[in-house]
mmCIF file of C-alpha atoms and ligand atoms in Angstrom:
data_model
loop_
_atom_site.group_PDB
_atom_site.id
_atom_site.type_symbol
_atom_site.label_atom_id
_atom_site.label_comp_id
_atom_site.label_asym_id
_atom_site.label_seq_id
_atom_site.Cartn_x
_atom_site.Cartn_y
_atom_site.Cartn_z
ATOM 1 C CA UNK A 1 69.248 87.681 106.762
ATOM 2 C CA UNK A 2 72.745 86.133 106.796
ATOM 3 C CA UNK A 3 75.454 88.607 105.924
ATOM 4 C CA UNK A 4 76.381 88.604 102.242
ATOM 5 C CA UNK A 5 79.676 89.910 100.888
ATOM 6 C CA UNK A 6 79.309 91.534 97.492
ATOM 7 C CA UNK A 7 81.961 92.143 94.867
ATOM 8 C CA UNK A 8 81.635 95.405 92.965
ATOM 9 C CA UNK A 9 83.795 96.058 89.904
ATOM 10 C CA UNK A 10 82.612 99.377 88.467
ATOM 11 C CA UNK A 11 83.264 102.886 89.765
ATOM 12 C CA UNK A 12 79.670 103.979 89.111
ATOM 13 C CA UNK A 13 78.156 101.121 91.094
ATOM 14 C CA UNK A 14 80.590 101.552 94.001
ATOM 15 C CA UNK A 15 79.948 105.291 94.208
ATOM 16 C CA UNK A 16 76.167 104.744 94.015
ATOM 17 C CA UNK A 17 76.312 102.302 96.937
ATOM 18 C CA UNK A 18 78.517 104.562 99.009
ATOM 19 C CA UNK A 19 76.234 107.535 98.333
ATOM 20 C CA UNK A 20 73.166 105.511 99.359
ATOM 21 C CA UNK A 21 74.880 104.453 102.583
ATOM 22 C CA UNK A 22 75.794 108.028 103.366
ATOM 23 C CA UNK A 23 72.260 109.246 102.643
ATOM 24 C CA UNK A 24 71.027 106.626 105.127
ATOM 25 C CA UNK A 25 73.398 108.049 107.749
ATOM 26 C CA UNK A 26 75.647 104.968 107.804
ATOM 27 C CA UNK A 27 79.349 105.385 108.625
ATOM 28 C CA UNK A 28 81.656 103.857 106.004
ATOM 29 C CA UNK A 29 85.096 102.363 106.664
ATOM 30 C CA UNK A 30 87.422 101.710 103.706
ATOM 31 C CA UNK A 31 90.498 99.490 103.589
ATOM 32 C CA UNK A 32 92.561 100.008 100.417
ATOM 33 C CA UNK A 33 94.723 96.993 99.489
ATOM 34 C CA UNK A 34 96.411 95.323 96.530
ATOM 35 C CA UNK A 35 94.992 91.925 97.500
ATOM 36 C CA UNK A 36 96.851 88.661 98.224
ATOM 37 C CA UNK A 37 95.449 89.301 101.659
ATOM 38 C CA UNK A 38 96.997 88.141 104.928
ATOM 39 C CA UNK A 39 96.461 88.724 108.644
ATOM 40 C CA UNK A 40 98.017 92.217 108.367
ATOM 41 C CA UNK A 41 95.261 93.298 105.964
ATOM 42 C CA UNK A 42 92.607 91.478 107.969
ATOM 43 C CA UNK A 43 93.568 93.352 111.146
ATOM 44 C CA UNK A 44 92.677 96.579 109.306
ATOM 45 C CA UNK A 45 89.400 95.117 108.053
ATOM 46 C CA UNK A 46 88.408 93.940 111.535
ATOM 47 C CA UNK A 47 89.155 97.344 112.991
ATOM 48 C CA UNK A 48 87.070 98.945 110.226
ATOM 49 C CA UNK A 49 84.286 96.448 110.955
ATOM 50 C CA UNK A 50 84.292 97.378 114.644
ATOM 51 C CA UNK A 51 84.187 101.135 114.005
ATOM 52 C CA UNK A 52 81.772 101.535 111.059
ATOM 53 C CA UNK A 53 78.310 100.522 109.823
ATOM 54 C CA UNK A 54 79.575 99.540 106.379
ATOM 55 C CA UNK A 55 83.013 98.264 105.361
ATOM 56 C CA UNK A 56 84.557 98.286 101.869
ATOM 57 C CA UNK A 57 87.797 96.474 101.119
ATOM 58 C CA UNK A 58 89.341 97.670 97.866
ATOM 59 C CA UNK A 59 91.546 95.258 95.939
ATOM 60 C CA UNK A 60 93.474 96.823 93.093
ATOM 61 C CA UNK A 61 97.038 96.220 91.957
ATOM 62 C CA UNK A 62 97.760 99.779 90.885
ATOM 63 C CA UNK A 63 100.067 99.889 87.837
ATOM 64 C CA UNK A 64 100.819 103.590 88.516
ATOM 65 C CA UNK A 65 102.813 102.808 91.654
ATOM 66 C CA UNK A 66 105.121 100.191 90.089
ATOM 67 C CA UNK A 67 108.346 101.150 88.336
ATOM 68 C CA UNK A 68 109.248 99.651 84.930
ATOM 69 C CA UNK A 69 111.572 97.047 86.488
ATOM 70 C CA UNK A 70 109.330 96.155 89.416
ATOM 71 C CA UNK A 71 107.030 93.216 90.116
ATOM 72 C CA UNK A 72 103.701 94.518 88.698
ATOM 73 C CA UNK A 73 103.239 91.495 86.428
ATOM 74 C CA UNK A 74 104.187 88.845 88.959
ATOM 75 C CA UNK A 75 102.442 90.523 91.925
ATOM 76 C CA UNK A 76 100.180 87.799 93.434
ATOM 77 C CA UNK A 77 96.501 88.004 92.492
ATOM 78 C CA UNK A 78 93.903 85.738 94.135
ATOM 79 C CA UNK A 79 90.447 87.302 94.222
ATOM 80 C CA UNK A 80 88.677 84.061 95.230
ATOM 81 C CA UNK A 81 91.013 83.470 98.167
ATOM 82 C CA UNK A 82 90.787 87.123 99.158
ATOM 83 C CA UNK A 83 86.976 87.067 99.015
ATOM 84 C CA UNK A 84 86.850 84.055 101.355
ATOM 85 C CA UNK A 85 89.088 85.867 103.870
ATOM 86 C CA UNK A 86 87.140 89.127 103.619
ATOM 87 C CA UNK A 87 83.835 87.256 104.029
ATOM 88 C CA UNK A 88 85.102 85.876 107.338
ATOM 89 C CA UNK A 89 85.514 89.435 108.679
ATOM 90 C CA UNK A 90 81.922 90.515 108.018
ATOM 91 C CA UNK A 91 82.910 93.268 105.567
ATOM 92 C CA UNK A 92 80.125 94.323 103.190
ATOM 93 C CA UNK A 93 81.762 94.948 99.827
ATOM 94 C CA UNK A 94 84.947 94.200 97.939
ATOM 95 C CA UNK A 95 85.643 96.831 95.327
ATOM 96 C CA UNK A 96 87.850 95.099 92.761
ATOM 97 C CA UNK A 97 87.898 97.097 89.526
ATOM 98 C CA UNK A 98 89.785 96.026 86.407
ATOM 99 C CA UNK A 99 92.627 98.335 85.369
ATOM 100 C CA UNK A 100 90.674 99.879 82.482
ATOM 101 C CA UNK A 101 87.863 100.786 84.862
ATOM 102 C CA UNK A 102 90.242 102.781 87.100
ATOM 103 C CA UNK A 103 92.253 104.152 84.171
ATOM 104 C CA UNK A 104 90.039 104.257 81.057
ATOM 105 C CA UNK A 105 92.626 106.718 79.718
ATOM 106 C CA UNK A 106 96.075 107.631 81.054
ATOM 107 C CA UNK A 107 95.369 110.130 83.853
ATOM 108 C CA UNK A 108 96.612 113.667 83.253
ATOM 109 C CA UNK A 109 96.072 114.452 86.926
ATOM 110 C CA UNK A 110 98.277 113.160 89.704
ATOM 111 C CA UNK A 111 98.802 113.891 93.381
ATOM 112 C CA UNK A 112 102.304 114.702 94.596
ATOM 113 C CA UNK A 113 103.051 115.012 98.280
ATOM 114 C CA UNK A 114 106.350 116.841 97.944
ATOM 115 C CA UNK A 115 108.964 116.505 100.638
ATOM 116 C CA UNK A 116 107.609 113.278 102.150
ATOM 117 C CA UNK A 117 107.753 111.212 98.954
ATOM 118 C CA UNK A 118 111.416 111.504 97.966
ATOM 119 C CA UNK A 119 113.282 109.834 100.847
ATOM 120 C CA UNK A 120 113.361 106.161 101.918
ATOM 121 C CA UNK A 121 111.359 104.104 99.384
ATOM 122 C CA UNK A 122 110.886 107.175 97.167
ATOM 123 C CA UNK A 123 114.622 107.237 96.462
ATOM 124 C CA UNK A 124 114.768 103.725 95.000
ATOM 125 C CA UNK A 125 111.188 103.849 93.651
ATOM 126 C CA UNK A 126 110.849 107.207 91.859
ATOM 127 C CA UNK A 127 107.200 108.045 91.193
ATOM 128 C CA UNK A 128 105.970 105.352 93.571
ATOM 129 C CA UNK A 129 104.262 107.676 96.048
ATOM 130 C CA UNK A 130 102.759 109.777 93.259
ATOM 131 C CA UNK A 131 101.109 106.562 92.073
ATOM 132 C CA UNK A 132 100.001 105.725 95.610
ATOM 133 C CA UNK A 133 98.616 109.192 96.415
ATOM 134 C CA UNK A 134 96.821 109.341 93.073
ATOM 135 C CA UNK A 135 95.140 105.957 93.389
ATOM 136 C CA UNK A 136 94.240 106.495 97.057
ATOM 137 C CA UNK A 137 92.621 109.835 96.096
ATOM 138 C CA UNK A 138 90.578 108.010 93.495
ATOM 139 C CA UNK A 139 89.634 105.193 95.865
ATOM 140 C CA UNK A 140 88.540 107.671 98.545
ATOM 141 C CA UNK A 141 86.355 109.498 96.000
ATOM 142 C CA UNK A 142 84.880 106.194 94.859
ATOM 143 C CA UNK A 143 84.187 104.626 98.275
ATOM 144 C CA UNK A 144 83.406 107.884 100.184
ATOM 145 C CA UNK A 145 84.543 106.594 103.586
ATOM 146 C CA UNK A 146 84.267 108.337 106.934
ATOM 147 C CA UNK A 147 87.369 106.424 108.002
ATOM 148 C CA UNK A 148 90.170 104.891 105.923
ATOM 149 C CA UNK A 149 92.540 102.308 107.398
ATOM 150 C CA UNK A 150 96.245 101.972 106.583
ATOM 151 C CA UNK A 151 99.030 99.896 108.091
ATOM 152 C CA UNK A 152 102.057 101.303 109.881
ATOM 153 C CA UNK A 153 103.936 98.605 107.915
ATOM 154 C CA UNK A 154 104.075 101.149 105.099
ATOM 155 C CA UNK A 155 104.956 104.077 107.367
ATOM 156 C CA UNK A 156 106.036 106.434 104.594
ATOM 157 C CA UNK A 157 102.848 105.701 102.656
ATOM 158 C CA UNK A 158 100.824 106.433 105.810
ATOM 159 C CA UNK A 159 102.659 109.755 106.272
ATOM 160 C CA UNK A 160 102.054 110.650 102.601
ATOM 161 C CA UNK A 161 98.341 109.888 102.861
ATOM 162 C CA UNK A 162 97.909 111.722 106.168
ATOM 163 C CA UNK A 163 99.494 114.813 104.651
ATOM 164 C CA UNK A 164 97.516 114.553 101.399
ATOM 165 C CA UNK A 165 94.250 114.311 103.346
ATOM 166 C CA UNK A 166 95.231 117.304 105.470
ATOM 167 C CA UNK A 167 96.466 119.456 102.585
ATOM 168 C CA UNK A 168 93.519 118.712 100.287
ATOM 169 C CA UNK A 169 90.772 118.597 102.967
ATOM 170 C CA UNK A 170 89.555 115.096 102.214
ATOM 171 C CA UNK A 171 86.581 114.555 104.588
ATOM 172 C CA UNK A 172 88.003 111.305 105.976
ATOM 173 C CA UNK A 173 89.770 110.215 109.152
ATOM 174 C CA UNK A 174 92.991 108.345 108.380
ATOM 175 C CA UNK A 175 93.469 105.522 110.866
ATOM 176 C CA UNK A 176 96.981 104.041 111.208
ATOM 177 C CA UNK A 177 97.117 100.425 112.408
ATOM 178 C CA UNK A 178 100.032 98.490 113.983
ATOM 179 C CA UNK A 179 102.280 96.130 111.998
ATOM 180 C CA UNK A 180 101.198 92.479 112.184
ATOM 181 C CA UNK A 181 104.149 90.072 112.307
ATOM 182 C CA UNK A 182 104.844 86.363 111.949
ATOM 183 C CA UNK A 183 105.913 84.546 115.128
ATOM 184 C CA UNK A 184 109.609 85.051 114.248
ATOM 185 C CA UNK A 185 109.174 88.805 113.771
ATOM 186 C CA UNK A 186 108.910 89.001 109.960
ATOM 187 C CA UNK A 187 106.350 91.673 109.054
ATOM 188 C CA UNK A 188 103.514 90.095 107.069
ATOM 189 C CA UNK A 189 103.559 91.080 103.410
ATOM 190 C CA UNK A 190 102.012 89.806 100.197
ATOM 191 C CA UNK A 191 105.583 89.681 98.861
ATOM 192 C CA UNK A 192 106.671 87.153 101.509
ATOM 193 C CA UNK A 193 105.192 84.448 99.287
ATOM 194 C CA UNK A 194 107.998 85.078 96.775
ATOM 195 C CA UNK A 195 110.561 83.832 99.331
ATOM 196 C CA UNK A 196 112.098 80.354 99.165
ATOM 197 C CA UNK A 197 112.777 78.550 102.484
ATOM 198 C CA UNK A 198 116.340 79.860 102.949
ATOM 199 C CA UNK A 199 115.243 83.349 101.925
ATOM 200 C CA UNK A 200 112.302 83.199 104.319
ATOM 201 C CA UNK A 201 114.783 82.448 107.109
ATOM 202 C CA UNK A 202 117.097 85.275 105.994
ATOM 203 C CA UNK A 203 114.171 87.718 105.875
ATOM 204 C CA UNK A 204 114.050 87.818 109.676
ATOM 205 C CA UNK A 205 117.125 90.063 109.441
ATOM 206 C CA UNK A 206 114.867 93.118 108.984
ATOM 207 C CA UNK A 207 112.993 92.782 112.261
ATOM 208 C CA UNK A 208 116.146 91.621 114.064
ATOM 209 C CA UNK A 209 118.086 94.702 112.937
ATOM 210 C CA UNK A 210 115.194 97.005 113.839
ATOM 211 C CA UNK A 211 114.778 95.473 117.295
ATOM 212 C CA UNK A 212 118.515 95.717 117.862
ATOM 213 C CA UNK A 213 118.481 99.437 116.961
ATOM 214 C CA UNK A 214 115.382 100.018 119.122
ATOM 215 C CA UNK A 215 117.269 98.373 121.974
ATOM 216 C CA UNK A 216 120.108 100.856 121.484
ATOM 217 C CA UNK A 217 117.587 103.710 121.663
ATOM 218 C CA UNK A 218 116.118 102.237 124.853
ATOM 219 C CA UNK A 219 119.679 102.078 126.190
ATOM 220 C CA UNK A 220 120.137 105.811 125.606
ATOM 221 C CA UNK A 221 121.639 106.081 122.085
ATOM 222 C CA UNK A 222 120.417 109.299 120.394
ATOM 223 C CA UNK A 223 122.883 109.527 117.499
ATOM 224 C CA UNK A 224 121.064 108.555 114.288
ATOM 225 C CA UNK A 225 124.250 107.559 112.421
ATOM 226 C CA UNK A 226 125.123 105.100 115.159
ATOM 227 C CA UNK A 227 121.678 103.517 114.690
ATOM 228 C CA UNK A 228 122.061 103.462 110.901
ATOM 229 C CA UNK A 229 125.451 101.741 111.219
ATOM 230 C CA UNK A 230 124.080 99.172 113.646
ATOM 231 C CA UNK A 231 121.249 98.252 111.252
ATOM 232 C CA UNK A 232 123.633 98.209 108.277
ATOM 233 C CA UNK A 233 126.059 95.893 110.061
ATOM 234 C CA UNK A 234 123.372 93.429 111.081
ATOM 235 C CA UNK A 235 122.037 93.325 107.541
ATOM 236 C CA UNK A 236 125.557 92.821 106.133
ATOM 237 C CA UNK A 237 125.960 89.769 108.367
ATOM 238 C CA UNK A 238 123.121 88.020 106.503
ATOM 239 C CA UNK A 239 124.600 86.564 103.280
ATOM 240 C CA UNK A 240 121.275 86.460 101.370
ATOM 241 C CA UNK A 241 120.433 90.091 102.179
ATOM 242 C CA UNK A 242 121.388 93.196 100.180
ATOM 243 C CA UNK A 243 120.641 96.505 101.835
ATOM 244 C CA UNK A 244 118.591 99.117 99.964
ATOM 245 C CA UNK A 245 118.475 101.590 102.870
ATOM 246 C CA UNK A 246 118.791 101.728 106.647
ATOM 247 C CA UNK A 247 117.551 105.076 107.888
ATOM 248 C CA UNK A 248 116.326 107.013 110.895
ATOM 249 C CA UNK A 249 113.728 109.666 110.063
ATOM 250 C CA UNK A 250 111.110 111.812 111.728
ATOM 251 C CA UNK A 251 107.910 109.748 111.850
ATOM 252 C CA UNK A 252 105.698 112.548 110.516
ATOM 253 C CA UNK A 253 107.894 114.441 108.047
ATOM 254 C CA UNK A 254 110.048 111.433 106.964
ATOM 255 C CA UNK A 255 113.097 113.745 107.014
ATOM 256 C CA UNK A 256 116.431 112.137 108.045
ATOM 257 C CA UNK A 257 117.463 112.840 111.629
ATOM 258 C CA UNK A 258 120.916 113.458 113.055
ATOM 259 C CA UNK A 259 119.756 113.154 116.664
ATOM 260 C CA UNK A 260 116.645 111.642 118.243
ATOM 261 C CA UNK A 261 114.691 114.186 120.283
ATOM 262 C CA UNK A 262 112.800 113.396 123.481
ATOM 263 C CA UNK A 263 109.031 113.207 122.910
ATOM 264 C CA UNK A 264 109.357 113.246 119.111
ATOM 265 C CA UNK A 265 108.505 109.911 117.419
ATOM 266 C CA UNK A 266 111.230 108.662 115.099
ATOM 267 C CA UNK A 267 111.108 105.867 112.571
ATOM 268 C CA UNK A 268 113.783 103.209 112.233
ATOM 269 C CA UNK A 269 113.309 102.092 108.639
ATOM 270 C CA UNK A 270 114.817 99.339 106.506
ATOM 271 C CA UNK A 271 114.511 98.115 102.945
ATOM 272 C CA UNK A 272 116.377 94.934 102.043
ATOM 273 C CA UNK A 273 116.514 92.753 98.966
ATOM 274 C CA UNK A 274 116.433 89.026 99.627
ATOM 275 C CA UNK A 275 117.116 87.449 96.237
ATOM 276 C CA UNK A 276 114.767 89.263 93.855
ATOM 277 C CA UNK A 277 112.316 90.211 96.607
ATOM 278 C CA UNK A 278 112.413 93.695 98.106
ATOM 279 C CA UNK A 279 111.108 93.823 101.685
ATOM 280 C CA UNK A 280 110.521 96.818 103.950
ATOM 281 C CA UNK A 281 109.944 97.126 107.677
ATOM 282 C CA UNK A 282 110.094 99.805 110.337
ATOM 283 C CA UNK A 283 109.765 100.449 114.040
ATOM 284 C CA UNK A 284 108.602 103.657 115.632
ATOM 285 C CA UNK A 285 110.618 104.706 118.673
ATOM 286 C CA UNK A 286 109.885 107.472 121.154
ATOM 287 C CA UNK A 287 112.992 108.520 123.096
HETATM 288 P P1 AMP B 1 99.125 96.335 100.356
HETATM 289 O O1 AMP B 1 98.108 95.350 99.910
HETATM 290 O O2 AMP B 1 100.475 95.752 100.571
HETATM 291 O O3 AMP B 1 99.127 97.587 99.510
HETATM 292 O O4 AMP B 1 98.667 96.807 101.791
HETATM 293 C C1 AMP B 1 97.366 97.306 102.012
HETATM 294 C C2 AMP B 1 97.289 97.900 103.389
HETATM 295 O O5 AMP B 1 97.570 96.893 104.366
HETATM 296 C C3 AMP B 1 98.323 99.014 103.619
HETATM 297 O O6 AMP B 1 97.729 100.050 104.381
HETATM 298 C C4 AMP B 1 99.398 98.305 104.369
HETATM 299 O O7 AMP B 1 100.158 99.156 105.186
HETATM 300 C C5 AMP B 1 98.599 97.340 105.209
HETATM 301 N N1 AMP B 1 99.450 96.215 105.632
HETATM 302 C C6 AMP B 1 100.196 95.398 104.832
HETATM 303 N N2 AMP B 1 100.907 94.531 105.577
HETATM 304 C C7 AMP B 1 100.622 94.811 106.876
HETATM 305 C C8 AMP B 1 101.053 94.272 108.122
HETATM 306 N N3 AMP B 1 101.926 93.270 108.189
HETATM 307 N N4 AMP B 1 100.553 94.814 109.247
HETATM 308 C C9 AMP B 1 99.683 95.851 109.184
HETATM 309 N N5 AMP B 1 99.228 96.388 108.054
HETATM 310 C C10 AMP B 1 99.691 95.890 106.903
#
């Protein structure tokens, strides 16, 4: 039998399949996404494929995690293109529910991971990580995975989900996967397709500033403010870029650091607006 990718759109059918797989003793890997898939997403799907008997890719643009002035309506949606890419990985199911299937009524329940959610992207996107944690909880209960795969690209999101899973005893292993980049260093993102040619060129400022700061760390700099200033200055030198934040935080707690400590992973993190597009990137450093 050739492998056949199936698209499931209802919660009941997805849960029934996942339960049947589990009853049969099959290990399930889940890869939650918002679609408009690229090589970054596919690296997670391939890893899930290698480590599990069944793989579910979820595709859902979650309205709960977008602020009122954000890009929910223009966020790229391309289920046919996504399905062709997912089929090439050998995944088993795409779970792509319509909004009213995930939220038949406004949810009265939400998941808040206090302390990790307020800094970095949480500061300019209030409520964002509540929306993320809530939808990921739902998706984990719907797809019942043994392992769930998330990209280090969204390092704060990964920290939020790790902590949620630990605090609430979700029976799932959270697997963090490395950032996949374009040849010039730009982290792959569904939002990169918003960029015009000059903006696409300017967008390399994020990875350049991060690499520059990582170089300072490698050269012995331990003062977090010096790293913040270095990233800020490099971003300021790019005329099309407007800085949202340049920060240095603990990789697990996402709390701002004053000094890097030996043996303790730190995150160099940037959010930059290029025109109307907000891009984020980060590098983990271990002094
Ligand atoms: P998104 O569709 O943007 O919500 O992303 C879905 C998942 O793919 C998240 O866990 C992201 O961190 C991950 N992801 C997105 N871009 C990349 C990338 N360039 N490299 C690795 N993982 C990524």
